[in-house]
């Protein structure tokens, strides 16, 4: 079967600095694939390039059978890729419901949108309780939930999450990871960037370890979790 997303020999540079130096990986429909690695490895750059926010220097990105390198961020959303960015960029002055509605900006089916807003409130009950409140009043973890909920509002074929656990308490982080597992159970295809390697690998079908712009190691989530070099470098063992 053809993968839903195929990244081939992707290179991305900021001026003269090559942040991504020729990486290749695939995401099959229904899978959770994770990119792990230290700060500056190129994970965020990879997601931003798939989203069309950055232009690749070289390489090919194929999504759902079509090359999407050069079609622009709006069209990429329309093709079915949603991106929940690092640092949860929600709109603090808008209400929670309004933030969710913005995630559906390309859709015209009012009834379907309403249905999906209710689904987001089922997935994240705390958001439902506060639906008319300004989003800026939410805690960090709740804002992360809102960012994920908003990304889901485009009914994506692929959901890309950039460090959803960043800055969260262990309990909030666990809640977010449980939600990702729940979405996976519903058949959502997810590309997850995480610094928390343990959490990401424990729920991922496949993982790739990024090191300074390259993929240093790939395997199933379980394989990488038990790999000695990964355990030493990323799981805090010596
Ligand atoms: P983090 O977890 O810290 O976000 P990352 O793996 O996502 O790390 P990137 O954010 O993709 O890494 O950064 C990869 C490299 O590109 C780093 O060396 C970074 O300094 C550089 N970089 C990122 N954004 C820019 C930019 N706008 N201009 C110049 N260099 C950048």
Short mmCIF file of C-alpha atoms and ligand atoms in Angstrom, two decimals:
data_model
loop_
_atom_site.label_atom_id
_atom_site.label_comp_id
_atom_site.label_asym_id
_atom_site.label_seq_id
_atom_site.Cartn_x
_atom_site.Cartn_y
_atom_site.Cartn_z
CA UNK A 1 0.00 0.00 0.00
CA UNK A 2 1.16 3.51 -0.75
CA UNK A 3 2.03 5.48 2.38
CA UNK A 4 -0.18 8.47 3.21
CA UNK A 5 2.90 10.67 3.59
CA UNK A 6 6.24 10.08 1.97
CA UNK A 7 9.21 12.36 2.62
CA UNK A 8 12.16 11.69 0.34
CA UNK A 9 15.63 13.12 0.76
CA UNK A 10 14.28 16.36 2.18
CA UNK A 11 16.68 19.24 2.67
CA UNK A 12 15.73 22.57 4.24
CA UNK A 13 17.96 25.57 4.91
CA UNK A 14 17.68 28.90 6.68
CA UNK A 15 20.01 30.98 4.52
CA UNK A 16 23.29 29.11 4.54
CA UNK A 17 22.44 26.95 7.52
CA UNK A 18 21.09 23.59 6.48
CA UNK A 19 18.74 22.53 9.27
CA UNK A 20 17.47 19.37 7.55
CA UNK A 21 20.10 17.52 5.55
CA UNK A 22 18.39 14.87 3.48
CA UNK A 23 15.88 12.89 5.50
CA UNK A 24 13.46 10.23 4.30
CA UNK A 25 10.56 8.59 6.11
CA UNK A 26 6.97 7.53 5.54
CA UNK A 27 3.73 7.59 7.49
CA UNK A 28 1.13 4.94 6.70
CA UNK A 29 -2.55 5.69 7.16
CA UNK A 30 -3.64 4.89 10.71
CA UNK A 31 -0.13 4.98 12.13
CA UNK A 32 1.45 7.14 14.77
CA UNK A 33 4.99 8.06 13.73
CA UNK A 34 7.24 10.06 15.98
CA UNK A 35 10.33 12.19 15.40
CA UNK A 36 12.44 12.48 18.53
CA UNK A 37 15.79 14.12 19.17
CA UNK A 38 17.44 16.97 21.02
CA UNK A 39 16.95 20.71 20.57
CA UNK A 40 17.85 21.95 17.14
CA UNK A 41 17.81 18.52 15.49
CA UNK A 42 15.43 19.80 12.78
CA UNK A 43 12.12 18.30 13.92
CA UNK A 44 10.10 21.53 13.89
CA UNK A 45 11.68 22.52 10.58
CA UNK A 46 10.54 19.20 9.10
CA UNK A 47 6.93 19.73 10.21
CA UNK A 48 6.89 23.34 9.01
CA UNK A 49 8.15 22.22 5.61
CA UNK A 50 5.52 19.50 5.28
CA UNK A 51 2.92 22.17 6.16
CA UNK A 52 4.18 24.42 3.37
CA UNK A 53 5.37 27.15 5.75
CA UNK A 54 8.97 26.61 4.62
CA UNK A 55 10.19 25.76 1.13
CA UNK A 56 12.47 22.78 0.78
CA UNK A 57 15.89 23.23 -0.75
CA UNK A 58 15.61 19.78 -2.28
CA UNK A 59 13.66 16.57 -1.98
CA UNK A 60 10.10 15.49 -2.41
CA UNK A 61 7.04 15.39 -0.17
CA UNK A 62 4.17 13.24 -1.41
CA UNK A 63 0.85 13.24 0.40
CA UNK A 64 -2.11 11.09 -0.51
CA UNK A 65 -0.58 10.38 -3.92
CA UNK A 66 0.31 13.94 -4.84
CA UNK A 67 3.52 15.93 -4.62
CA UNK A 68 2.86 18.86 -2.28
CA UNK A 69 6.30 20.54 -2.07
CA UNK A 70 5.27 23.59 -3.93
CA UNK A 71 1.55 24.11 -3.47
CA UNK A 72 1.46 26.46 -0.45
CA UNK A 73 0.22 26.19 3.11
CA UNK A 74 -3.49 26.84 2.48
CA UNK A 75 -3.78 24.17 -0.15
CA UNK A 76 -1.92 21.74 2.05
CA UNK A 77 -4.53 22.22 4.78
CA UNK A 78 -7.20 21.69 2.15
CA UNK A 79 -5.53 18.43 1.07
CA UNK A 80 -5.85 17.16 4.62
CA UNK A 81 -2.80 18.02 6.73
CA UNK A 82 -3.35 19.85 10.03
CA UNK A 83 -0.50 21.20 12.13
CA UNK A 84 -0.68 21.92 15.83
CA UNK A 85 2.42 24.09 16.21
CA UNK A 86 4.98 24.24 18.97
CA UNK A 87 4.11 26.73 21.67
CA UNK A 88 0.35 26.30 21.10
CA UNK A 89 -0.49 29.40 19.12
CA UNK A 90 -4.07 29.89 20.12
CA UNK A 91 -5.88 33.22 19.88
CA UNK A 92 -5.97 34.38 23.53
CA UNK A 93 -8.74 36.98 23.19
CA UNK A 94 -11.13 34.79 21.29
CA UNK A 95 -13.30 32.29 23.11
CA UNK A 96 -12.60 28.61 23.06
CA UNK A 97 -15.48 27.99 20.67
CA UNK A 98 -14.21 30.75 18.35
CA UNK A 99 -10.73 29.23 18.36
CA UNK A 100 -12.20 25.89 17.34
CA UNK A 101 -14.29 27.52 14.61
CA UNK A 102 -11.11 29.05 13.17
CA UNK A 103 -9.72 25.55 12.71
CA UNK A 104 -12.60 24.89 10.33
CA UNK A 105 -11.96 28.00 8.21
CA UNK A 106 -11.93 26.03 4.97
CA UNK A 107 -15.21 24.23 5.63
CA UNK A 108 -18.68 25.38 4.78
CA UNK A 109 -20.77 22.62 6.37
CA UNK A 110 -22.11 24.46 9.42
CA UNK A 111 -23.80 21.37 10.84
CA UNK A 112 -20.67 19.25 10.49
CA UNK A 113 -18.58 21.98 12.09
CA UNK A 114 -20.95 22.15 15.04
CA UNK A 115 -20.77 18.37 15.37
CA UNK A 116 -16.99 18.47 15.41
CA UNK A 117 -16.95 21.23 18.03
CA UNK A 118 -19.05 18.95 20.24
CA UNK A 119 -16.64 16.10 19.50
CA UNK A 120 -13.75 18.28 20.65
CA UNK A 121 -15.68 18.97 23.87
CA UNK A 122 -16.19 15.24 24.36
CA UNK A 123 -12.49 14.63 23.83
CA UNK A 124 -11.56 17.54 26.14
CA UNK A 125 -14.43 18.10 28.61
CA UNK A 126 -12.60 20.96 30.32
CA UNK A 127 -12.80 22.95 27.07
CA UNK A 128 -16.54 22.37 26.89
CA UNK A 129 -17.02 23.66 30.41
CA UNK A 130 -15.19 26.87 29.49
CA UNK A 131 -16.36 27.22 25.92
CA UNK A 132 -17.37 30.90 26.21
CA UNK A 133 -14.26 31.95 28.09
CA UNK A 134 -11.32 33.76 26.46
CA UNK A 135 -8.75 31.15 25.47
CA UNK A 136 -5.98 33.17 27.11
CA UNK A 137 -7.42 32.29 30.52
CA UNK A 138 -6.72 28.58 30.01
CA UNK A 139 -3.75 26.87 31.64
CA UNK A 140 -0.83 25.77 29.47
CA UNK A 141 -2.08 22.21 29.25
CA UNK A 142 -5.60 23.34 28.43
CA UNK A 143 -4.24 25.62 25.69
CA UNK A 144 -2.40 22.61 24.28
CA UNK A 145 -5.69 20.70 24.23
CA UNK A 146 -7.31 23.62 22.42
CA UNK A 147 -4.51 23.69 19.84
CA UNK A 148 -5.03 19.98 19.21
CA UNK A 149 -8.79 20.40 19.08
CA UNK A 150 -8.43 23.24 16.61
CA UNK A 151 -6.14 21.19 14.36
CA UNK A 152 -8.73 18.40 14.33
CA UNK A 153 -11.43 20.83 13.16
CA UNK A 154 -10.20 20.60 9.57
CA UNK A 155 -10.96 16.85 9.68
CA UNK A 156 -7.36 16.11 8.71
CA UNK A 157 -6.13 12.92 7.12
CA UNK A 158 -2.83 13.61 8.88
CA UNK A 159 -2.48 15.39 12.21
CA UNK A 160 0.95 16.81 12.96
CA UNK A 161 1.66 17.64 16.59
CA UNK A 162 4.76 19.62 17.52
CA UNK A 163 5.79 18.94 21.10
CA UNK A 164 2.36 18.72 22.65
CA UNK A 165 3.88 17.95 26.06
CA UNK A 166 6.16 20.99 26.16
CA UNK A 167 6.04 22.82 29.47
CA UNK A 168 3.30 20.63 30.92
CA UNK A 169 3.11 19.04 34.34
CA UNK A 170 3.49 15.24 34.39
CA UNK A 171 -0.26 14.83 34.94
CA UNK A 172 -1.18 17.12 32.05
CA UNK A 173 1.39 15.41 29.87
CA UNK A 174 -0.13 12.05 30.65
CA UNK A 175 -3.56 13.40 29.76
CA UNK A 176 -2.28 14.66 26.40
CA UNK A 177 -0.62 11.32 25.68
CA UNK A 178 -3.84 9.50 26.57
CA UNK A 179 -5.70 11.72 24.14
CA UNK A 180 -3.21 10.95 21.38
CA UNK A 181 -3.73 7.25 22.10
CA UNK A 182 -7.50 7.79 21.93
CA UNK A 183 -7.20 9.60 18.58
CA UNK A 184 -5.04 6.78 17.31
CA UNK A 185 -7.72 4.33 18.41
CA UNK A 186 -10.20 6.29 16.30
CA UNK A 187 -7.94 5.78 13.27
CA UNK A 188 -6.31 9.22 13.16
CA UNK A 189 -2.93 9.25 11.45
CA UNK A 190 -0.44 11.24 13.51
CA UNK A 191 3.07 12.59 13.02
CA UNK A 192 4.29 13.48 16.49
CA UNK A 193 7.36 15.54 17.32
CA UNK A 194 8.44 15.13 20.92
CA UNK A 195 11.38 15.77 23.20
CA UNK A 196 9.81 13.42 25.69
CA UNK A 197 11.10 10.30 23.97
CA UNK A 198 9.71 7.86 26.50
CA UNK A 199 6.14 9.05 26.14
CA UNK A 200 6.32 9.36 22.36
CA UNK A 201 7.95 5.97 21.72
CA UNK A 202 5.55 4.16 24.02
CA UNK A 203 2.61 5.05 21.78
CA UNK A 204 4.26 5.26 18.36
CA UNK A 205 4.19 2.55 15.71
CA UNK A 206 7.42 3.90 14.25
CA UNK A 207 10.01 6.38 15.41
CA UNK A 208 12.97 8.23 13.96
CA UNK A 209 15.76 9.72 16.00
CA UNK A 210 16.91 13.03 14.51
CA UNK A 211 20.39 14.35 15.13
CA UNK A 212 21.59 17.63 13.61
CA UNK A 213 19.46 17.49 10.53
CA UNK A 214 19.65 13.78 9.79
CA UNK A 215 17.84 10.64 10.85
CA UNK A 216 20.35 8.74 12.94
CA UNK A 217 18.20 5.75 13.79
CA UNK A 218 14.75 4.37 12.91
CA UNK A 219 12.65 1.54 14.23
CA UNK A 220 9.37 0.60 15.79
CA UNK A 221 8.51 2.49 18.96
CA UNK A 222 9.30 -0.60 20.99
CA UNK A 223 12.62 -1.24 19.23
CA UNK A 224 13.81 2.29 19.84
CA UNK A 225 12.62 2.25 23.43
CA UNK A 226 14.82 -0.79 24.05
CA UNK A 227 17.77 0.41 21.99
CA UNK A 228 20.76 1.00 24.21
CA UNK A 229 21.97 4.19 22.51
CA UNK A 230 18.47 5.67 22.62
CA UNK A 231 18.11 4.74 26.27
CA UNK A 232 21.38 6.44 27.09
CA UNK A 233 20.87 9.57 25.02
CA UNK A 234 17.15 10.19 25.37
CA UNK A 235 15.70 8.16 28.18
CA UNK A 236 18.09 9.39 30.85
CA UNK A 237 19.88 6.13 31.55
CA UNK A 238 23.59 5.54 31.93
P1 LIG B 1 13.43 22.17 19.13
O1 LIG B 1 12.97 20.97 19.82
O2 LIG B 1 14.40 22.99 19.94
O3 LIG B 1 12.37 22.98 18.47
P2 LIG B 1 13.99 21.03 16.57
O4 LIG B 1 14.52 19.66 16.42
O5 LIG B 1 12.55 21.22 16.31
O6 LIG B 1 14.36 21.60 17.97
P3 LIG B 1 14.41 23.09 14.64
O7 LIG B 1 13.58 24.07 15.38
O8 LIG B 1 13.86 22.49 13.43
O9 LIG B 1 14.86 21.92 15.61
O10 LIG B 1 15.81 23.77 14.32
C1 LIG B 1 16.80 23.13 13.52
C2 LIG B 1 17.97 24.09 13.30
O11 LIG B 1 17.57 25.19 12.50
C3 LIG B 1 18.56 24.69 14.56
O12 LIG B 1 19.94 24.75 14.43
C4 LIG B 1 17.95 26.07 14.62
O13 LIG B 1 18.78 26.97 15.29
C5 LIG B 1 17.83 26.42 13.15
N1 LIG B 1 16.68 27.33 12.91
C6 LIG B 1 15.40 27.11 13.24
N2 LIG B 1 14.61 28.13 12.85
C7 LIG B 1 15.42 29.03 12.26
C8 LIG B 1 15.24 30.30 11.65
N3 LIG B 1 14.02 30.85 11.55
N4 LIG B 1 16.31 30.93 11.16
C9 LIG B 1 17.56 30.38 11.24
N5 LIG B 1 17.81 29.20 11.80
C10 LIG B 1 16.77 28.52 12.30
#
